[in-house]
Coordinates of C-alpha atoms and ligand atoms in Angstrom, one line a residue:
M52 CA 41.8 -13.2 104.5
K53 CA 41.6 -10.4 107.1
V54 CA 38.7 -7.9 107.5
F55 CA 39.4 -4.3 108.5
K56 CA 36.9 -1.7 109.5
F57 CA 37.7 2.0 109.5
G58 CA 35.2 4.2 111.3
G59 CA 34.0 7.7 110.4
A60 CA 36.7 9.4 112.5
S61 CA 39.5 7.7 110.6
V62 CA 38.4 9.2 107.3
N63 CA 37.4 12.6 108.7
T64 CA 40.3 14.7 107.4
I65 CA 42.9 14.5 104.6
D66 CA 45.6 13.7 107.1
R67 CA 43.6 10.9 108.5
I68 CA 42.8 9.4 105.1
E69 CA 46.6 9.5 104.5
Q70 CA 47.1 7.7 107.8
V71 CA 44.6 5.0 106.8
K72 CA 46.6 4.6 103.6
N73 CA 49.8 4.2 105.7
I74 CA 48.1 1.5 107.8
I75 CA 46.8 -0.4 104.8
S76 CA 50.2 -0.3 103.1
L77 CA 51.6 -2.3 106.1
Y78 CA 49.3 -5.1 105.0
K79 CA 49.8 -4.8 101.3
N80 CA 50.7 -8.4 100.8
E81 CA 47.7 -9.8 102.6
K82 CA 44.2 -10.5 101.4
L83 CA 42.0 -7.8 102.8
V84 CA 38.4 -6.8 102.8
I85 CA 38.1 -3.2 104.0
I86 CA 34.8 -1.8 105.3
I87 CA 34.6 1.9 105.7
S88 CA 32.0 4.2 107.3
A89 CA 30.9 7.6 106.1
M90 CA 33.3 10.5 106.8
G91 CA 33.1 12.1 110.2
K92 CA 29.6 13.4 110.9
T93 CA 28.3 12.8 107.4
T94 CA 25.6 10.4 108.6
N95 CA 24.2 13.0 111.0
A96 CA 24.3 15.6 108.2
L97 CA 22.4 13.2 105.9
E98 CA 19.9 12.6 108.6
K99 CA 19.1 16.3 108.6
V100 CA 18.6 16.2 104.8
A101 CA 16.1 13.3 105.2
E102 CA 14.3 15.2 108.0
S103 CA 14.0 18.4 106.0
F104 CA 12.8 16.5 102.9
Y105 CA 10.2 14.7 104.8
A106 CA 9.0 17.8 106.6
G107 CA 8.3 19.2 103.1
N108 CA 11.3 21.6 103.0
K109 CA 12.7 20.5 99.7
E110 CA 14.8 23.6 99.1
E111 CA 16.5 23.3 102.5
A112 CA 17.1 19.5 102.0
L113 CA 18.7 20.2 98.6
Q114 CA 20.8 23.0 100.1
L115 CA 22.0 20.8 103.0
F116 CA 22.8 18.1 100.5
T117 CA 24.8 20.5 98.4
I118 CA 27.1 21.2 101.4
I119 CA 27.7 17.5 101.8
K120 CA 28.4 17.1 98.1
N121 CA 30.9 19.9 98.0
Q122 CA 32.7 18.6 101.1
H123 CA 33.2 15.3 99.4
L124 CA 34.3 16.8 96.1
T125 CA 36.8 19.0 98.0
T126 CA 38.2 16.0 99.8
A127 CA 38.6 14.1 96.5
K128 CA 40.3 17.2 95.0
Y129 CA 42.9 17.3 97.8
L130 CA 43.6 13.7 97.6
L131 CA 43.6 12.9 93.9
V132 CA 45.3 14.1 90.7
T133 CA 45.2 11.4 88.0
Y134 CA 41.9 9.9 89.2
Y135 CA 40.1 13.0 90.2
N136 CA 37.8 13.1 87.2
A137 CA 37.0 9.4 87.3
C138 CA 36.2 9.8 91.1
A139 CA 34.1 12.9 90.6
E140 CA 32.1 11.0 87.9
H141 CA 31.6 8.1 90.3
L142 CA 30.5 10.4 93.1
N143 CA 28.1 12.1 90.7
N144 CA 26.1 8.9 90.2
F145 CA 25.3 8.9 93.9
F146 CA 24.6 12.6 94.0
T147 CA 22.2 12.2 91.2
E148 CA 20.5 9.2 92.8
A149 CA 19.9 11.3 96.0
E150 CA 18.9 14.5 94.2
W151 CA 16.3 12.7 92.1
L152 CA 14.7 11.4 95.2
L153 CA 14.8 14.8 96.9
H154 CA 13.0 16.4 94.0
D155 CA 10.0 14.2 94.6
K156 CA 7.3 14.5 97.2
P157 CA 7.4 12.0 100.1
V158 CA 4.7 9.4 99.7
R159 CA 6.1 6.5 101.6
E160 CA 7.2 6.2 105.3
Y161 CA 10.0 8.3 106.7
D162 CA 12.3 5.3 107.4
Y163 CA 12.4 4.4 103.7
Y164 CA 13.5 7.9 102.7
Y165 CA 15.9 8.0 105.6
D166 CA 17.7 4.9 104.3
Q167 CA 17.8 6.1 100.6
V168 CA 19.4 9.3 101.7
V169 CA 21.6 8.3 104.6
S170 CA 23.1 5.3 102.8
I171 CA 24.9 7.7 100.4
G172 CA 27.5 8.6 103.0
E173 CA 29.3 5.3 102.9
L174 CA 29.1 5.1 99.1
L175 CA 30.9 8.4 98.9
S176 CA 33.6 7.8 101.5
T177 CA 34.5 4.4 100.1
S178 CA 34.7 5.7 96.6
I179 CA 37.1 8.4 97.5
V180 CA 39.3 6.1 99.6
S181 CA 39.4 3.5 96.9
F182 CA 40.4 5.9 94.2
Y183 CA 43.0 7.4 96.5
L184 CA 44.6 4.0 97.3
N185 CA 44.7 3.0 93.7
E186 CA 46.3 6.3 92.8
S187 CA 48.8 5.7 95.6
G188 CA 49.7 2.3 94.1
I189 CA 47.7 0.2 96.5
T190 CA 45.6 -1.8 94.0
N191 CA 42.1 -2.4 95.2
K192 CA 38.6 -3.0 93.9
W193 CA 35.6 -0.9 95.0
I194 CA 32.4 -2.9 95.6
D195 CA 28.8 -1.6 96.0
V196 CA 27.9 -3.6 99.1
R197 CA 24.2 -3.3 98.1
D198 CA 25.0 -6.0 95.5
I199 CA 26.2 -8.3 98.3
I200 CA 24.3 -7.6 101.6
R201 CA 20.7 -8.5 101.0
T202 CA 18.2 -7.4 103.7
D203 CA 14.5 -7.3 104.5
N204 CA 12.7 -4.0 104.2
N205 CA 12.8 -3.1 107.9
F206 CA 14.3 0.2 107.0
R207 CA 16.8 1.8 109.5
D208 CA 17.3 -1.5 111.3
A209 CA 17.2 -4.0 108.4
N210 CA 17.8 -7.7 109.0
I211 CA 20.3 -9.6 106.8
D212 CA 19.3 -12.5 104.6
W213 CA 22.2 -14.7 105.4
N214 CA 21.6 -17.3 102.7
Y215 CA 21.5 -14.8 99.8
T216 CA 24.3 -12.8 101.2
A217 CA 26.5 -15.9 101.7
K218 CA 26.0 -16.8 98.0
K219 CA 27.0 -13.4 96.9
V220 CA 30.1 -13.4 99.1
D221 CA 31.1 -16.7 97.6
E222 CA 30.7 -15.4 94.1
L223 CA 32.8 -12.5 95.0
T224 CA 35.7 -14.6 96.1
V225 CA 35.4 -17.5 93.7
N226 CA 34.8 -16.1 90.3
S227 CA 35.4 -12.5 89.8
Q228 CA 38.7 -11.4 91.2
P229 CA 41.8 -11.5 89.1
S230 CA 44.5 -12.9 91.4
T231 CA 46.4 -9.6 91.4
I232 CA 43.6 -7.9 93.4
N233 CA 44.0 -8.8 97.0
M234 CA 42.0 -5.9 98.4
L235 CA 38.3 -5.2 98.3
I236 CA 36.9 -1.9 99.6
T237 CA 33.3 -1.6 100.5
Q238 CA 30.7 0.1 102.6
G239 CA 29.6 -0.6 106.1
F240 CA 26.1 0.0 107.5
I241 CA 24.1 -0.4 104.3
G242 CA 22.5 -3.1 102.3
S243 CA 19.7 -3.6 99.8
T244 CA 16.3 -5.3 99.5
D245 CA 15.3 -7.6 96.7
E246 CA 13.7 -4.6 95.1
N247 CA 17.0 -2.7 95.0
E248 CA 16.0 -0.3 97.7
S249 CA 18.8 0.8 100.0
T250 CA 18.6 -0.1 103.6
T251 CA 20.7 0.6 106.7
L252 CA 21.5 -1.7 109.6
G253 CA 21.2 0.7 112.5
R254 CA 23.5 3.5 113.5
E255 CA 27.1 2.6 113.9
G256 CA 26.4 -0.6 112.0
S257 CA 29.6 -0.8 110.0
D258 CA 31.3 -2.9 112.7
Y259 CA 28.5 -5.4 112.1
T260 CA 28.9 -5.4 108.3
A261 CA 32.6 -6.2 108.8
A262 CA 31.6 -9.1 111.1
V263 CA 29.2 -10.4 108.5
F264 CA 32.0 -10.5 105.9
A265 CA 34.4 -12.0 108.4
N266 CA 31.9 -14.7 109.2
L267 CA 31.1 -15.5 105.6
L268 CA 34.7 -15.4 104.5
N269 CA 35.9 -17.5 107.5
A270 CA 38.4 -14.6 108.0
E271 CA 41.5 -15.1 110.0
N272 CA 40.5 -12.1 112.2
Q273 CA 38.8 -8.8 112.1
T274 CA 40.3 -5.5 113.1
I275 CA 38.3 -2.4 114.0
W276 CA 40.5 0.7 113.7
K277 CA 39.4 3.5 116.1
D278 CA 40.6 6.8 117.4
V279 CA 41.1 5.3 120.9
E280 CA 43.7 2.9 122.2
G281 CA 41.4 -0.1 122.5
V282 CA 38.5 -1.1 124.6
M283 CA 38.5 0.9 127.9
N284 CA 36.6 0.0 131.1
A285 CA 34.6 3.3 130.9
D286 CA 34.2 6.2 128.5
P287 CA 37.4 8.2 128.9
K288 CA 35.5 11.4 128.1
Q289 CA 33.4 10.9 131.3
F290 CA 36.0 9.0 133.4
P291 CA 39.5 10.4 132.8
D292 CA 41.1 7.5 134.7
A293 CA 39.5 4.8 132.5
Q294 CA 42.0 2.0 131.7
L295 CA 42.6 -0.1 128.6
M296 CA 41.6 -3.7 128.7
P297 CA 44.1 -5.6 126.6
E298 CA 42.1 -8.8 126.4
L299 CA 38.4 -9.5 126.6
S300 CA 36.1 -12.4 126.0
F301 CA 33.2 -12.4 123.5
D302 CA 30.8 -12.8 126.5
E303 CA 32.1 -9.7 128.2
V304 CA 32.0 -7.6 125.1
I305 CA 28.5 -8.6 124.0
E306 CA 27.2 -7.6 127.4
M307 CA 29.1 -4.3 127.3
A308 CA 27.9 -3.5 123.8
Y309 CA 24.3 -4.5 124.6
Y310 CA 24.2 -2.2 127.6
G311 CA 25.4 0.7 125.6
A312 CA 29.2 0.8 125.6
Q313 CA 30.0 2.8 122.5
V314 CA 33.0 0.7 121.6
I315 CA 31.5 -1.8 119.2
H316 CA 28.1 -2.3 117.7
P317 CA 26.2 -5.0 119.7
K318 CA 25.4 -7.1 116.6
T319 CA 29.1 -7.5 115.8
I320 CA 30.0 -10.2 118.3
K321 CA 27.7 -13.1 117.3
P322 CA 28.9 -13.6 113.7
L323 CA 32.5 -13.6 115.0
Q324 CA 31.9 -15.7 118.1
N325 CA 30.0 -18.3 116.0
K326 CA 33.1 -18.9 113.9
G327 CA 35.7 -18.3 116.6
I328 CA 37.1 -15.3 114.7
A329 CA 39.1 -13.0 117.0
L330 CA 38.3 -9.3 117.0
H331 CA 41.1 -6.7 117.4
V332 CA 40.4 -3.2 118.3
K333 CA 43.3 -1.0 117.4
C334 CA 44.2 2.7 117.2
F335 CA 44.6 4.1 113.7
L336 CA 46.6 7.0 115.2
D337 CA 49.3 4.6 116.3
A338 CA 49.3 1.2 114.7
S339 CA 52.1 0.0 116.9
L340 CA 49.9 0.0 120.0
S341 CA 48.6 -3.4 120.7
G342 CA 45.0 -2.5 121.4
T343 CA 42.5 -5.0 122.6
I344 CA 42.0 -8.6 121.5
I345 CA 38.5 -10.1 121.9
S346 CA 38.2 -13.8 121.6
K347 CA 36.6 -16.9 123.1
K348 CA 39.2 -17.1 125.8
S349 CA 37.7 -16.3 129.2
I350 CA 39.5 -13.4 131.0
K351 CA 39.7 -13.2 134.8
N352 CA 40.1 -10.3 137.1
L353 CA 38.7 -7.5 135.0
P354 CA 38.4 -4.1 136.4
P355 CA 34.9 -2.7 137.0
V356 CA 33.3 -1.9 133.6
I357 CA 31.1 1.2 133.7
I358 CA 28.5 1.8 131.0
I359 CA 26.0 4.7 130.8
K360 CA 23.2 4.6 128.3
Q361 CA 21.4 7.9 128.0
K362 CA 18.0 8.9 126.6
Q363 CA 16.1 6.1 128.2
A364 CA 12.4 5.9 128.8
L365 CA 10.8 3.8 131.6
M366 CA 7.3 2.5 130.8
H367 CA 5.2 1.7 133.8
L368 CA 2.5 -0.9 133.0
H369 CA -0.1 -1.7 135.6
S370 CA -2.8 -4.3 135.4
Q371 CA -6.2 -2.8 134.8
D372 CA -8.3 -5.0 137.0
F373 CA -5.8 -6.3 139.6
S374 CA -5.2 -9.5 137.7
F375 CA -1.6 -10.8 137.8
V376 CA 0.9 -9.9 135.2
G377 CA 1.4 -13.5 134.3
E378 CA 2.4 -15.4 131.3
K379 CA -0.6 -14.2 129.2
P380 CA -0.1 -10.5 129.4
M381 CA 3.6 -11.0 129.2
S382 CA 3.4 -12.9 126.0
E383 CA 1.0 -10.3 124.6
L384 CA 3.5 -7.6 125.5
Y385 CA 6.4 -9.5 123.8
K386 CA 4.3 -9.8 120.7
M387 CA 3.8 -6.1 120.7
L388 CA 7.6 -5.6 121.1
G389 CA 8.1 -8.0 118.2
E390 CA 5.7 -6.1 116.0
L391 CA 7.5 -2.9 116.7
N392 CA 10.9 -4.5 116.3
T393 CA 11.9 -3.1 119.7
K394 CA 13.7 -4.6 122.6
P395 CA 13.6 -3.5 126.2
N396 CA 17.0 -2.8 127.9
L397 CA 15.7 -3.9 131.2
I398 CA 12.5 -5.4 132.6
Q399 CA 11.2 -5.6 136.2
T400 CA 8.1 -7.5 137.0
G401 CA 5.8 -7.4 140.1
A402 CA 2.5 -9.0 140.8
I403 CA 0.2 -6.6 139.0
S404 CA 2.7 -4.2 137.4
L405 CA 5.9 -4.2 135.4
Q406 CA 8.4 -1.7 134.1
L407 CA 10.2 -1.7 130.8
C408 CA 13.3 0.4 130.1
L409 CA 13.6 1.3 126.5
D410 CA 15.7 3.6 124.2
D411 CA 13.7 6.7 123.9
R412 CA 12.9 6.7 120.2
S413 CA 9.7 8.8 120.6
E414 CA 7.6 7.3 117.8
K415 CA 8.3 3.7 119.0
I416 CA 7.5 4.6 122.6
E417 CA 4.2 6.1 121.5
Q418 CA 3.3 3.2 119.4
L419 CA 4.1 0.7 122.1
A420 CA 2.2 2.8 124.7
A421 CA -0.8 2.8 122.5
L422 CA -0.7 -1.0 121.9
A423 CA 0.0 -1.7 125.6
S424 CA -2.9 0.5 126.8
N425 CA -5.3 -2.3 125.5
I426 CA -4.3 -4.5 128.4
F427 CA -2.5 -2.2 130.9
D428 CA -2.6 1.3 132.4
V429 CA 0.4 2.9 130.9
Q430 CA 2.7 5.7 132.2
V431 CA 5.9 6.8 130.6
E432 CA 8.8 8.5 132.3
K433 CA 11.5 10.1 130.2
D434 CA 15.0 11.8 130.5
L435 CA 16.5 8.8 132.3
S436 CA 19.8 7.1 132.1
L437 CA 20.7 3.4 132.5
L438 CA 23.9 2.8 134.4
T439 CA 25.4 -0.7 134.2
I440 CA 28.5 -1.7 136.2
R441 CA 30.0 -5.1 135.6
H442 CA 32.4 -6.6 138.2
Y443 CA 31.4 -3.8 140.6
N444 CA 32.5 -3.4 144.2
N445 CA 30.5 -1.7 146.9
E446 CA 32.8 1.2 147.2
L447 CA 32.4 2.1 143.5
L448 CA 28.7 1.5 143.6
L449 CA 28.3 3.9 146.5
K450 CA 30.5 6.5 144.8
M451 CA 28.5 6.2 141.5
T452 CA 25.1 6.4 143.2
N453 CA 25.3 8.9 146.1
D454 CA 24.4 11.9 144.0
K455 CA 21.8 10.2 141.9
Q456 CA 18.0 9.9 142.1
V457 CA 17.8 6.1 141.5
I458 CA 14.4 4.9 140.3
L459 CA 15.1 1.3 139.7
R460 CA 17.9 -1.1 140.6
Q461 CA 18.7 -4.7 139.5
Q462 CA 21.7 -6.5 140.9
T463 CA 23.4 -9.8 140.5
P464 CA 26.8 -10.7 142.0
E465 CA 28.4 -9.8 138.7
T466 CA 26.4 -6.9 137.4
V467 CA 24.4 -4.0 138.8
Q468 CA 22.0 -1.8 136.8
L469 CA 20.4 1.4 137.9
I470 CA 18.0 3.7 136.2
Y471 CA 18.3 7.3 137.3
K472 CA 16.9 10.7 136.4
E473 CA 19.1 12.8 134.2
V474 CA 19.7 16.2 135.8
Ligands
LIG633 N1 28.0 6.0 109.3 C1 27.1 5.2 110.1 C2 26.9 6.0 111.4 O1 27.5 7.0 111.6 C3 27.6 3.8 110.3 C4 28.8 3.7 111.1 O2 29.5 4.6 111.4 O3 29.1 2.5 111.5 O4 26.1 5.5 112.2
LIG634 MG1 30.7 5.8 112.9

């Protein structure tokens, strides 16, 4: 069994969906589980629908949703002849599900509605691709991943119930498939609670879904198909001379992803590493390129790896009465972070003060600041970036910092991290 994941960019246009078909047809005789994201920028567009709805602009929300609906129907129309009606009917179930909800008034928390609306994107994209492959003679079965991936109700960043999900994955492979069906197509990024409410696993979470399947299926390997050549040592949009890294270790990639490299969702590595399943990152625009292989093998002599995480906030916490910031206030602070399901990207402690660098999700920052103000004086600084360079050299470090207003620096022989003001 192999697990493939196709991102939003790979199902963005008719041509690209055809290209996905070409790639999949190369693996026609293998057992495949294929995870697909929402098309192009659909998730962003659905976020806007959820926002309008929650702000009380029902008409606007429905209008925005209609645009998304028509885009998908048009795509299906271009791709399908025989199966168009069946596909449209299938899509209609999801449209109706969303429209029902949008006609109501919001009574629950925003994150709940966000997940009910945003999860539709993957259901639509996978349905279209599945019908299209079947119509093209590539027999596959579409699966609603919400019947498989069980999560808690921590909406927008739901946690997987591994035991329940493992049982469902087992059933999927043991009982139900006639031996002629070698290919399953399902959604990334989404799951469901035990009350059948949709959940999402965090933006860009489809890589993670694929890794969950790979882990539970003891897959031979997982491939993430992207619009780039493989994993680069920096974002080629910001650094034109970025280079491809043909081989990487799990250790390297989990650090890169954690510090904000956009290549792979940070949660993806653990399920693969735990079972020793190699991760291939390949380019769907040219499947003959070898891409990057990530495995447990340790790789020496890597080039400097540069990662910039934008939209950071730095929270300055100061002891209120000159007592040390020791184990007690620290454990209090971690309890607060736990309650808010938030993790700091960097922490620096002093005798009577400490600083936490966090993703600037405003409502979380405000909640944390409010809680922390029970034991600390709190100040928050925004519009910051976190730069991480692994395997740095002094020349590069100088070059990267000479035009920046650096606020905080942490450095080990292997990694340097800097927080600086965005200009
Ligand atoms: N469609 C979701 C997103 O854009 C999940 C994913 O692409 O992995 O965040
Ligand atoms: Mg995506």
